[in-house]
Coordinates of C-alpha atoms in Angstrom, one line a residue:
X1 CA -27.0 34.4 -6.3
X2 CA -27.7 31.8 -8.6
X3 CA -28.9 28.0 -7.5
X4 CA -25.7 25.8 -7.5
X5 CA -22.9 28.2 -9.1
X6 CA -21.5 31.5 -9.7
X7 CA -18.8 30.2 -11.0
X8 CA -16.8 27.2 -12.5
X9 CA -14.3 24.7 -11.0
X10 CA -11.5 26.2 -13.8
X11 CA -11.8 30.1 -13.1
X12 CA -11.2 31.6 -9.4
X13 CA -8.0 33.7 -9.6
X14 CA -6.7 36.0 -7.1
X15 CA -9.1 38.7 -8.9
X16 CA -11.8 37.3 -7.1
X17 CA -10.2 37.4 -3.4
X18 CA -12.5 38.4 -1.4
X19 CA -15.8 37.6 -3.5
X20 CA -18.5 35.4 -1.9
X21 CA -18.7 32.6 -4.1
X22 CA -20.8 29.5 -5.1
X23 CA -18.6 27.0 -7.5
X24 CA -20.2 22.7 -8.1
X25 CA -18.8 19.5 -8.4
X26 CA -18.1 16.5 -7.5
X27 CA -16.7 15.5 -4.3
X28 CA -13.2 14.4 -5.5
X29 CA -11.2 14.5 -2.3
X30 CA -11.7 15.1 0.9
X31 CA -7.7 15.5 3.4
X32 CA -8.2 15.8 7.0
X33 CA -4.4 17.8 8.3
X34 CA -5.1 18.1 11.9
X35 CA -8.9 19.5 11.6
X36 CA -8.0 21.1 9.0
X37 CA -10.3 19.7 6.5
X38 CA -9.4 20.7 2.4
X39 CA -11.5 19.5 0.1
X40 CA -10.8 18.8 -3.9
X41 CA -14.1 20.3 -5.8
X42 CA -13.7 19.1 -9.2
X43 CA -16.1 20.2 -11.9
X44 CA -16.2 20.1 -16.0
X45 CA -13.9 23.3 -15.7
X46 CA -10.8 22.2 -13.9
X47 CA -10.7 21.6 -9.9
X48 CA -11.5 24.2 -6.8
X49 CA -9.2 23.8 -3.5
X50 CA -12.2 24.2 0.0
X51 CA -11.1 24.4 3.2
X52 CA -13.2 23.6 6.7
X53 CA -11.0 25.6 9.8
X54 CA -13.7 25.4 12.7
X55 CA -17.2 24.8 12.1
X56 CA -17.8 22.0 14.1
X57 CA -21.3 21.7 11.8
X58 CA -19.5 21.8 8.7
X59 CA -17.1 19.0 9.2
X60 CA -20.3 16.6 10.6
X61 CA -22.0 16.7 6.9
X62 CA -18.5 16.2 5.0
X63 CA -17.7 13.6 7.2
X64 CA -21.3 12.4 5.6
X65 CA -20.4 12.8 2.4
X66 CA -18.6 10.5 -0.1
X67 CA -16.4 10.4 -2.6
X68 CA -17.7 11.3 -6.4
X69 CA -20.8 12.7 -4.9
X70 CA -22.0 16.0 -6.5
X71 CA -21.8 18.6 -4.0
X72 CA -22.4 22.2 -3.8
X73 CA -20.2 24.8 -1.0
X74 CA -20.6 28.7 -0.8
X75 CA -17.8 30.6 0.5
X76 CA -14.9 32.9 0.3
X77 CA -11.8 33.8 -1.6
X78 CA -8.7 34.3 -0.1
X79 CA -5.5 33.6 -1.1
X80 CA -3.5 29.6 -0.3
X81 CA -0.7 30.3 2.1
X82 CA 2.8 30.8 -0.2
X83 CA 4.3 27.7 1.0
X84 CA 0.5 25.7 -0.1
X85 CA 0.3 27.1 -3.4
X86 CA -0.2 24.6 -6.5
X87 CA 1.0 25.8 -10.1
X88 CA -0.4 22.5 -12.1
X89 CA -3.4 24.1 -10.8
X90 CA -5.2 27.5 -12.8
X91 CA -7.0 27.6 -9.1
X92 CA -4.0 26.9 -7.5
X93 CA -3.2 30.3 -6.0
X94 CA -6.7 30.4 -3.9
X95 CA -8.9 28.6 -1.8
X96 CA -13.0 28.6 -0.2
X97 CA -13.7 29.3 2.9
X98 CA -16.5 27.0 3.3
X99 CA -20.1 28.6 4.6
X100 CA -22.3 26.5 3.3
X101 CA -22.3 22.7 1.5
X102 CA -25.1 21.3 -0.2
X103 CA -25.2 17.9 -1.8
X104 CA -26.7 17.5 -4.4
X105 CA -26.4 14.2 -6.2
X106 CA -25.3 11.4 -2.9
X107 CA -22.8 8.7 -4.5
X108 CA -24.0 5.6 -2.6
X109 CA -22.0 3.2 -3.3
X110 CA -18.2 1.7 -3.6
X111 CA -15.9 3.2 -6.3
X112 CA -14.7 -0.1 -8.8
X113 CA -12.3 2.4 -9.3
X114 CA -10.4 5.3 -8.4
X115 CA -11.3 8.4 -10.8
X116 CA -7.4 9.0 -10.6
X117 CA -5.8 5.9 -11.7
X118 CA -8.8 4.0 -14.2
X119 CA -6.6 4.0 -17.4
X120 CA -5.1 1.4 -14.9
X121 CA -8.3 -0.8 -13.7
X122 CA -9.8 -3.5 -16.1
X123 CA -10.7 -2.5 -19.5
X124 CA -14.4 -4.8 -19.1
X125 CA -14.5 -2.4 -15.2
X126 CA -14.0 0.9 -17.3
X127 CA -16.1 0.3 -20.3
X128 CA -19.1 -1.0 -17.8
X129 CA -18.6 2.2 -15.5
X130 CA -17.7 4.1 -18.8
X131 CA -19.1 7.3 -17.0
X132 CA -16.8 6.8 -13.9
X133 CA -13.9 6.5 -16.0
X134 CA -14.6 9.3 -17.9
X135 CA -14.6 12.0 -15.6
X136 CA -10.6 10.2 -15.4
X137 CA -8.7 13.6 -16.1
X138 CA -7.4 12.1 -19.3
X139 CA -9.7 10.7 -20.6
X140 CA -12.5 13.4 -20.5
X141 CA -10.2 15.6 -22.2
X142 CA -9.5 12.9 -25.1
X143 CA -13.2 13.8 -25.7
X144 CA -13.2 17.3 -25.2
X145 CA -10.3 17.2 -27.5
X146 CA -12.8 15.4 -30.7
X147 CA -15.2 17.1 -30.4
X148 CA -13.4 21.4 -31.0
X149 CA -11.7 18.5 -33.5
X150 CA -14.6 18.0 -35.5
X151 CA -16.1 21.5 -35.0
X152 CA -12.8 22.4 -36.1
X153 CA -12.9 20.4 -39.8
X154 CA -15.9 22.5 -39.7
X155 CA -15.2 24.9 -39.5
X156 CA -12.3 24.3 -42.9
X157 CA -14.4 22.6 -45.0
X158 CA -17.1 25.1 -44.8
X159 CA -14.2 27.8 -45.6
X160 CA -14.0 26.0 -48.6
X161 CA -16.8 26.4 -50.1
X162 CA -18.2 22.4 -48.8
X163 CA -21.7 22.0 -48.0
X164 CA -22.6 19.8 -45.1
X165 CA -25.6 17.0 -45.7
X166 CA -26.6 14.6 -43.8
X167 CA -27.6 11.5 -45.8
X168 CA -29.5 8.6 -44.2
X169 CA -28.9 6.1 -41.8
X170 CA -31.7 3.4 -42.8
X171 CA -30.3 2.2 -46.3
X172 CA -30.8 -1.1 -48.6
X173 CA -27.8 -3.7 -48.1
X174 CA -24.7 -3.4 -50.7
X175 CA -21.4 -5.2 -50.5
X176 CA -19.0 -3.2 -50.0
X177 CA -16.4 -5.2 -48.0
X178 CA -17.6 -6.0 -44.6
X179 CA -20.6 -7.3 -43.1
X180 CA -23.4 -5.3 -43.2
X181 CA -25.8 -4.0 -39.6
X182 CA -29.1 -5.2 -40.9
X183 CA -32.6 -4.2 -39.3
X184 CA -35.7 -6.2 -40.4
X185 CA -38.9 -3.8 -41.4
X186 CA -42.4 -4.0 -39.7
X187 CA -44.0 -2.5 -42.3
X188 CA -42.8 -4.8 -45.0
X189 CA -42.1 -8.7 -44.0
X190 CA -38.9 -10.2 -44.8
X191 CA -37.0 -7.0 -45.8
X192 CA -34.6 -5.8 -44.5
X193 CA -32.8 -1.9 -44.3
X194 CA -28.8 -2.3 -43.8
X195 CA -26.7 0.9 -41.7
X196 CA -24.5 2.3 -43.9
X197 CA -20.9 0.7 -44.2
X198 CA -20.4 4.7 -45.2
X199 CA -22.1 6.5 -47.4
X200 CA -20.6 6.0 -51.0
X201 CA -23.6 6.0 -53.5
X202 CA -24.9 8.8 -51.9
X203 CA -22.5 11.3 -51.7
X204 CA -22.1 10.3 -55.4
X205 CA -25.8 11.0 -56.1
X206 CA -25.2 14.6 -54.9
X207 CA -22.8 15.2 -57.7
X208 CA -25.3 13.6 -59.4
X209 CA -28.0 15.7 -58.2
X210 CA -25.5 19.5 -59.6
X211 CA -24.4 20.0 -55.4
X212 CA -20.6 20.9 -56.0
X213 CA -18.9 20.1 -53.0
X214 CA -20.4 18.4 -49.8
X215 CA -19.0 16.8 -46.9
X216 CA -20.8 15.6 -43.4
X217 CA -19.1 14.5 -40.0
X218 CA -20.8 10.0 -41.1
X219 CA -21.7 8.1 -39.2
X220 CA -20.6 4.4 -40.6
X221 CA -21.6 0.8 -39.4
X222 CA -19.1 -1.6 -40.2
X223 CA -19.6 -5.6 -38.9
X224 CA -15.6 -6.4 -38.8
X225 CA -14.0 -7.3 -35.6
X226 CA -11.9 -4.7 -33.5
X227 CA -8.1 -3.7 -33.7
X228 CA -6.2 -1.5 -31.8
X229 CA -6.8 1.2 -34.5
X230 CA -10.5 -0.2 -35.1
X231 CA -12.9 0.3 -33.7
X232 CA -16.1 -2.7 -34.5
X233 CA -19.5 -1.4 -35.1
X234 CA -19.6 2.3 -35.6
X235 CA -16.7 5.1 -36.7
X236 CA -16.6 7.8 -37.6
X237 CA -15.7 10.0 -41.1
X238 CA -15.1 13.4 -43.1
X239 CA -16.9 12.7 -45.3
X240 CA -16.2 14.6 -48.6
X241 CA -17.2 14.0 -52.4
X242 CA -16.8 17.2 -55.5
X243 CA -17.9 17.7 -58.6
X244 CA -15.5 17.7 -61.4
X245 CA -13.1 17.3 -59.4
X246 CA -9.7 15.5 -60.2
X247 CA -7.4 13.7 -57.8
X248 CA -4.4 16.8 -57.2
X249 CA -8.1 18.5 -56.3
X250 CA -8.9 15.8 -53.6
X251 CA -5.6 16.2 -52.6
X252 CA -5.3 20.1 -51.8
X253 CA -8.7 20.1 -50.1
X254 CA -6.8 17.6 -47.8
X255 CA -4.0 18.6 -47.5
X256 CA -5.7 22.3 -46.5
X257 CA -7.0 20.8 -43.6
X258 CA -4.9 17.7 -42.3
X259 CA -2.0 19.7 -41.2
X260 CA -3.8 23.0 -40.3
X261 CA -6.4 20.2 -37.8
X262 CA -2.9 18.6 -36.6
X263 CA -1.5 21.6 -36.0
X264 CA -3.7 23.2 -34.3
X265 CA -3.9 20.3 -31.5
X266 CA -0.6 19.1 -31.3
X267 CA 3.2 20.6 -30.6
X268 CA 4.3 18.0 -32.7
X269 CA 5.9 19.2 -36.1
X270 CA 3.5 18.4 -38.9
X271 CA 5.7 17.3 -42.9
X272 CA 5.0 19.6 -46.0
X273 CA 4.2 18.8 -48.3
X274 CA 2.6 15.3 -48.2
X275 CA 4.9 12.7 -50.1
X276 CA 3.7 10.8 -52.6
X277 CA 4.3 7.2 -53.4
X278 CA 3.5 4.9 -55.5
X279 CA 1.1 1.6 -54.1
X280 CA 3.9 -1.0 -55.9
X281 CA 7.2 1.4 -53.5
X282 CA 5.5 0.6 -51.0
X283 CA 4.5 -2.6 -50.8
X284 CA 8.1 -2.9 -51.9
X285 CA 11.0 -0.2 -49.2
X286 CA 8.5 -0.6 -47.3
X287 CA 6.7 -4.0 -47.0
X288 CA 2.8 -2.4 -45.6
X289 CA 0.5 0.1 -48.5
X290 CA 0.6 1.8 -44.5
X291 CA 4.0 3.4 -45.4
X292 CA 5.4 5.1 -41.5
X293 CA 8.2 7.5 -42.4
X294 CA 9.4 8.6 -40.1
X295 CA 11.6 5.3 -39.9
X296 CA 14.1 5.7 -43.0
X297 CA 15.1 2.2 -42.8
X298 CA 14.3 1.3 -46.8
X299 CA 14.0 -3.0 -47.8
X300 CA 15.4 -3.4 -51.0
X301 CA 15.4 -5.7 -53.4
X302 CA 18.0 -8.7 -54.2
X303 CA 15.7 -11.5 -55.7
X304 CA 17.8 -11.4 -59.3
X305 CA 20.9 -10.7 -57.2
X306 CA 20.4 -15.1 -55.5
X307 CA 18.7 -16.3 -57.8
X308 CA 21.6 -18.5 -59.0
X309 CA 22.4 -19.4 -55.3
X310 CA 22.8 -22.7 -53.7
X311 CA 22.5 -21.2 -50.4
X312 CA 19.3 -23.3 -50.3
X313 CA 17.8 -20.3 -47.7
X314 CA 17.6 -18.5 -50.2
X315 CA 16.6 -20.6 -53.1
X316 CA 14.0 -19.9 -55.5
X317 CA 12.7 -17.2 -53.2
X318 CA 12.4 -13.7 -53.7
X319 CA 14.6 -11.7 -51.0
X320 CA 14.1 -8.5 -49.3
X321 CA 17.2 -7.4 -47.5
X322 CA 17.5 -4.2 -45.3
X323 CA 20.3 -2.2 -44.3
X324 CA 20.5 -1.1 -41.0
X325 CA 22.8 1.7 -40.0
X326 CA 25.4 2.0 -36.3
X327 CA 25.5 -2.0 -35.9
X328 CA 28.7 -2.1 -35.4
X329 CA 28.6 -2.0 -31.6
X330 CA 25.8 -5.1 -31.2
X331 CA 26.2 -7.7 -29.4
X332 CA 24.9 -11.1 -31.0
X333 CA 22.1 -11.0 -28.3
X334 CA 21.0 -8.2 -30.8
X335 CA 20.8 -10.5 -33.1
X336 CA 19.4 -13.9 -32.3
X337 CA 16.7 -11.9 -31.0
X338 CA 15.6 -10.3 -34.1
X339 CA 15.5 -13.7 -35.3
X340 CA 13.7 -14.9 -32.4
X341 CA 11.5 -12.2 -33.3
X342 CA 10.8 -12.8 -36.7
X343 CA 10.4 -16.5 -35.8
X344 CA 7.6 -15.8 -33.5
X345 CA 5.7 -13.3 -36.6
X346 CA 6.1 -16.6 -39.1
X347 CA 9.3 -16.6 -39.9
X348 CA 11.1 -19.5 -41.6
X349 CA 14.7 -17.6 -40.0
X350 CA 16.4 -14.4 -41.0
X351 CA 19.8 -14.1 -42.2
X352 CA 21.4 -10.9 -40.9
X353 CA 26.0 -9.6 -42.8
X354 CA 27.9 -7.3 -40.4
X355 CA 29.7 -4.8 -42.8
X356 CA 34.0 -4.6 -41.8
X357 CA 35.4 -1.7 -42.0
X358 CA 37.0 -3.4 -45.0
X359 CA 33.8 -3.5 -47.0
X360 CA 33.8 -7.3 -45.9
X361 CA 30.6 -8.9 -44.3
X362 CA 30.8 -11.1 -41.7
X363 CA 27.7 -13.4 -40.1
X364 CA 26.0 -16.8 -40.4
X365 CA 26.2 -16.2 -44.0
X366 CA 28.9 -14.5 -44.7
X367 CA 30.3 -18.1 -46.8
X368 CA 27.3 -18.4 -49.1
X369 CA 27.7 -14.3 -51.2
X370 CA 30.4 -13.9 -53.3
X371 CA 32.4 -11.1 -54.0
X372 CA 30.5 -10.0 -56.5
X373 CA 27.0 -9.8 -55.2
X374 CA 28.7 -8.7 -52.3
X375 CA 29.5 -6.5 -54.2
X376 CA 26.1 -5.5 -55.5
X377 CA 24.7 -5.2 -51.7
X378 CA 26.0 -3.3 -50.8
X379 CA 25.3 -0.7 -53.7
X380 CA 21.7 -1.7 -53.5
X381 CA 21.4 -0.8 -50.1
X382 CA 23.9 2.4 -49.7
X383 CA 25.4 0.2 -46.7
X384 CA 29.1 1.4 -45.4
X385 CA 31.1 -0.1 -43.0
X386 CA 29.1 -0.9 -39.2
X387 CA 26.4 -1.3 -41.1
X388 CA 24.1 -4.8 -40.6
X389 CA 22.5 -6.4 -43.5
X390 CA 19.0 -8.4 -42.9
X391 CA 17.6 -10.6 -45.5
X392 CA 14.2 -12.4 -45.4
X393 CA 13.5 -15.0 -48.3
X394 CA 10.1 -16.6 -48.5
X395 CA 8.2 -16.5 -51.5
X396 CA 6.8 -12.8 -52.3
X397 CA 3.6 -12.5 -50.4
X398 CA 5.1 -13.6 -47.1
X399 CA 8.6 -12.1 -47.8
X400 CA 6.7 -8.4 -48.8
X401 CA 4.6 -8.7 -45.6
X402 CA 7.7 -9.5 -42.8
X403 CA 10.1 -7.3 -44.1
X404 CA 8.1 -4.7 -43.6
X405 CA 7.5 -5.7 -39.7
X406 CA 11.5 -6.6 -39.4
X407 CA 11.8 -2.7 -40.5
X408 CA 9.6 -1.4 -38.3
X409 CA 10.9 -3.3 -35.2
X410 CA 14.1 -2.2 -36.2
X411 CA 13.7 0.4 -36.4
X412 CA 11.9 1.2 -33.0
X413 CA 15.3 -1.2 -31.8
X414 CA 17.5 1.0 -33.1
X415 CA 16.1 4.0 -31.9
X416 CA 15.6 4.9 -35.7
X417 CA 11.8 6.5 -35.8
X418 CA 11.4 10.0 -35.1
X419 CA 10.1 11.7 -32.6
X420 CA 7.0 14.2 -31.8
X421 CA 6.8 14.3 -35.9
X422 CA 3.6 13.4 -38.3
X423 CA 4.4 12.3 -41.5
X424 CA 1.4 12.0 -43.8
X425 CA 2.1 10.7 -47.2
X426 CA -0.3 9.5 -49.8
X427 CA -0.7 6.2 -52.1
X428 CA -1.4 5.8 -55.4
X429 CA -1.9 4.0 -58.0
X430 CA -3.1 0.9 -57.0
X431 CA -4.1 -1.6 -59.0
X432 CA -7.5 -1.9 -60.1
X433 CA -7.4 -5.8 -60.4
X434 CA -5.7 -8.8 -58.8
X435 CA -5.6 -12.4 -58.5
X436 CA -7.6 -14.5 -56.2
X437 CA -4.6 -17.3 -55.6
X438 CA -7.9 -19.8 -54.5
X439 CA -10.2 -19.5 -57.9
X440 CA -7.7 -17.9 -59.9
X441 CA -9.8 -15.5 -61.2
X442 CA -9.9 -11.4 -62.2
X443 CA -11.4 -9.7 -59.2
X444 CA -11.0 -6.3 -57.6
X445 CA -8.6 -5.3 -55.6
X446 CA -10.1 -1.9 -54.0
X447 CA -12.8 -0.1 -54.4
X448 CA -14.6 -1.5 -57.8
X449 CA -15.9 2.4 -58.4
X450 CA -12.9 3.1 -59.1
X451 CA -12.2 5.5 -62.5
X452 CA -9.2 3.0 -63.9
X453 CA -6.2 4.9 -65.0
X454 CA -6.9 5.5 -69.2
X455 CA -10.9 5.0 -68.5
X456 CA -12.0 2.5 -71.9
X457 CA -8.8 2.2 -73.7
X458 CA -6.7 0.6 -71.0
X459 CA -9.3 -1.5 -69.9
X460 CA -9.9 -3.0 -74.0
X461 CA -6.1 -2.6 -74.5
X462 CA -4.2 -4.1 -71.7
X463 CA -3.1 -7.2 -69.4
X464 CA -6.7 -6.7 -66.7
X465 CA -3.3 -6.9 -63.8
X466 CA -1.4 -4.0 -65.0
X467 CA -4.2 -1.5 -65.0
X468 CA -4.2 0.9 -62.4
X469 CA -7.0 3.1 -60.9
X470 CA -6.9 6.6 -59.6
X471 CA -7.4 5.3 -55.8
X472 CA -5.3 6.9 -53.4
X473 CA -4.6 6.5 -49.9
X474 CA -3.9 9.1 -47.1
X475 CA -1.6 8.3 -44.6
X476 CA 0.3 9.3 -41.3
X477 CA 2.9 7.5 -38.9
X478 CA 2.1 4.3 -40.5
X479 CA -2.1 3.9 -40.1
X480 CA -4.0 4.4 -43.1
X481 CA -6.0 7.1 -42.3
X482 CA -8.7 6.7 -45.6
X483 CA -9.5 5.6 -48.9
X484 CA -10.3 7.7 -51.7
X485 CA -11.3 7.8 -55.7
X486 CA -12.3 9.1 -58.3
X487 CA -14.9 7.7 -59.2
X488 CA -15.9 6.0 -62.7
X489 CA -18.9 8.0 -63.0
X490 CA -18.9 7.0 -66.5
X491 CA -21.8 4.6 -67.1
X492 CA -20.1 2.3 -70.1
X493 CA -16.1 2.1 -68.6
X494 CA -18.4 0.8 -65.3
X495 CA -19.7 -1.8 -66.5
X496 CA -16.7 -2.7 -68.9
X497 CA -15.0 -2.2 -65.3
X498 CA -17.2 -5.1 -63.5
X499 CA -17.2 -7.2 -67.0
X500 CA -13.5 -7.8 -66.7
X501 CA -13.7 -8.9 -62.7
X502 CA -17.1 -11.1 -63.6
X503 CA -20.0 -9.2 -63.4
X504 CA -22.8 -9.2 -65.4
X505 CA -25.2 -5.8 -66.4
X506 CA -27.7 -7.3 -64.7
X507 CA -25.8 -7.9 -61.9
X508 CA -24.4 -3.9 -61.3
X509 CA -28.1 -2.9 -62.2
X510 CA -29.2 -5.3 -58.8
X511 CA -26.7 -4.8 -56.7
X512 CA -26.7 -0.7 -57.3
X513 CA -29.4 0.3 -58.6
X514 CA -30.1 3.9 -57.6
X515 CA -26.6 4.7 -58.8
X516 CA -26.5 3.0 -61.9
X517 CA -29.4 4.7 -63.2
X518 CA -28.4 8.2 -62.0
X519 CA -25.7 8.3 -64.1
X520 CA -28.1 7.1 -67.3
X521 CA -29.1 11.5 -66.7
X522 CA -25.3 12.8 -66.8
X523 CA -23.4 12.2 -63.8
X524 CA -21.1 14.4 -63.4
X525 CA -16.6 13.6 -63.0
X526 CA -16.1 13.4 -59.0
X527 CA -14.1 12.5 -56.3
X528 CA -13.4 12.9 -52.8
X529 CA -12.1 10.4 -50.0
X530 CA -13.3 10.1 -46.5
X531 CA -10.2 10.7 -43.7
X532 CA -11.3 9.0 -40.3
X533 CA -12.3 11.5 -37.0
X534 CA -11.7 8.7 -34.7
X535 CA -8.0 7.8 -35.4
X536 CA -7.3 11.3 -36.1
X537 CA -8.2 12.4 -32.7
X538 CA -6.3 8.9 -32.2
X539 CA -3.1 10.4 -34.0
X540 CA -3.1 14.6 -32.0
X541 CA -4.4 12.2 -28.0
X542 CA -0.9 10.0 -28.8
X543 CA -3.1 7.1 -27.5
X544 CA -2.2 3.9 -28.7
X545 CA -6.0 2.8 -28.9
X546 CA -8.6 4.2 -30.0
X547 CA -11.5 3.1 -27.5
X548 CA -9.5 5.7 -25.2
X549 CA -10.6 8.6 -27.6
X550 CA -14.6 7.5 -28.4
X551 CA -17.2 8.4 -25.6
X552 CA -18.5 5.3 -25.1
X553 CA -16.9 2.6 -27.2
X554 CA -17.7 -1.3 -27.4
X555 CA -14.9 -3.5 -25.9
X556 CA -13.5 -5.4 -28.5
X557 CA -16.3 -8.5 -28.8
X558 CA -18.1 -5.9 -30.7
X559 CA -20.2 -5.7 -27.1
X560 CA -21.4 -2.3 -24.9
X561 CA -20.5 -3.2 -21.3
X562 CA -22.6 -0.1 -20.3
X563 CA -26.0 -0.3 -22.1
X564 CA -26.0 -4.7 -22.0
X565 CA -25.4 -4.4 -25.6
X566 CA -26.5 -6.4 -28.0
X567 CA -29.2 -7.9 -26.5
X568 CA -32.2 -10.4 -25.8
X569 CA -35.0 -8.9 -27.7
X570 CA -39.2 -10.2 -26.2
X571 CA -40.9 -12.6 -28.1
X572 CA -43.7 -9.8 -28.9
X573 CA -40.4 -7.3 -30.8
X574 CA -39.2 -10.6 -32.7
X575 CA -43.4 -10.9 -33.5
X576 CA -43.4 -7.2 -34.6
X577 CA -40.4 -7.4 -37.4
X578 CA -41.5 -11.6 -38.1
X579 CA -38.6 -12.7 -36.9
X580 CA -37.9 -15.8 -35.5
X581 CA -35.0 -17.7 -34.1
X582 CA -33.0 -20.3 -34.2
X583 CA -30.1 -20.2 -32.6
X584 CA -28.6 -23.0 -31.7
X585 CA -26.7 -23.2 -28.1

């Protein structure tokens, strides 16, 4: 017989009745029912119940074993009495009559929290004792799910003729939007490596090198603040790049992979085909470049309707309106609460009207709306009797942001958000450039290496603010999974694109020497994207916080409480890499 186990704790069933078996795992629970002791043993695969009824020596042994110790139990399998069957367990119809117990690893300290209830413990405790938190069935299953999702991703990418290639972790610093994590060089004093924010340049270099379809499950490192859907420090993405590819080629690959992944690991419906929404329409109708399509409410622009208004709240403002259905039964407190919510999120106010049965308006600002404007508003918003129209008026950027927040909240409070569904969309046609509000200078609005739509002709003949890029985001249920782009592989177009944003040829050569040099040797047109693995698993697991699907996450302050990182190092270590600290307390 094996030293520790003949079966795992999830596989025994009625076929094993009468067999002498050995299982091993963690002592999850001990229950003494009048001299009959029931033991729950848990391992990676499940839980098996064991029972001691007459052997006093075994009872004495059990009395000295703490919960969460690892034990091995030998005994004969029997059927449970019918009134003790547990249909919630795969092993719930059998139990083991204990003949021998071995303690493999003692749990000597008091548990900081109950394993079964660890998700309700303080997060700092959970992260400090993450190895215990991961024993919780829910968290444990999240990590198993993550592993299986990644396995499936690999399989599906290989089936589409992608080649998995690893790229360097120690690389050079480059301006990619977030702060780099720097690694000092011992051999080259005063010089630093950087951990890659993404394998962006390397995957493009692979295309120049003649590889046709590349992918990897790539670690990325960015020194940026945490959010519910963003882990600080380190994250993983399904990184892919394709040579001789258009935007549509990338879409086809992703739409062959993502729906299958979500359908494989979730019972929720997956919307197909993916919607395509221009960046301009996303900002207007959803108030965000990450539109949640489960919410049917749409934002409309009413600025022109109120261009000549004398109503001070709307005068010289951008006005956005949202029509919400079936509000005739809503009390005044509902509207007052929405006004209060808007104020909490920075709005100067939130005006509203109800649409009466005769299509007139009723509400605080109804008297300021003429019949002509009322008729146009009803037409613009497709409102009907019983609906309510909400008004957001502010400067354009604030109006866009606030209208998106109000739309999301109305969808929740009106219970309009479709449940148990994944709604994907592509956001396309991002502006290539934007105006810096502080300096009034043209700058890149997103990825500087995107190919401008219209190529060199657009760069020469168009207003830079009217140029779109072949750039796209994939969004699911209001969460951005990834950005991607058709890359600017033409050195002449690249130089001109950077010149418009105030960069010189020397700037490009200094900041991106390898990539720019490689493009002088016959670069193929290429395109790619990199959906975030952590966010995909977070959505499939229906977890509100990304840390719940990462085995060993940092906290919101980018600290690893389990390993005590970041930590101080010795003077010798600093001397080896030629660093002196100047830390001011």
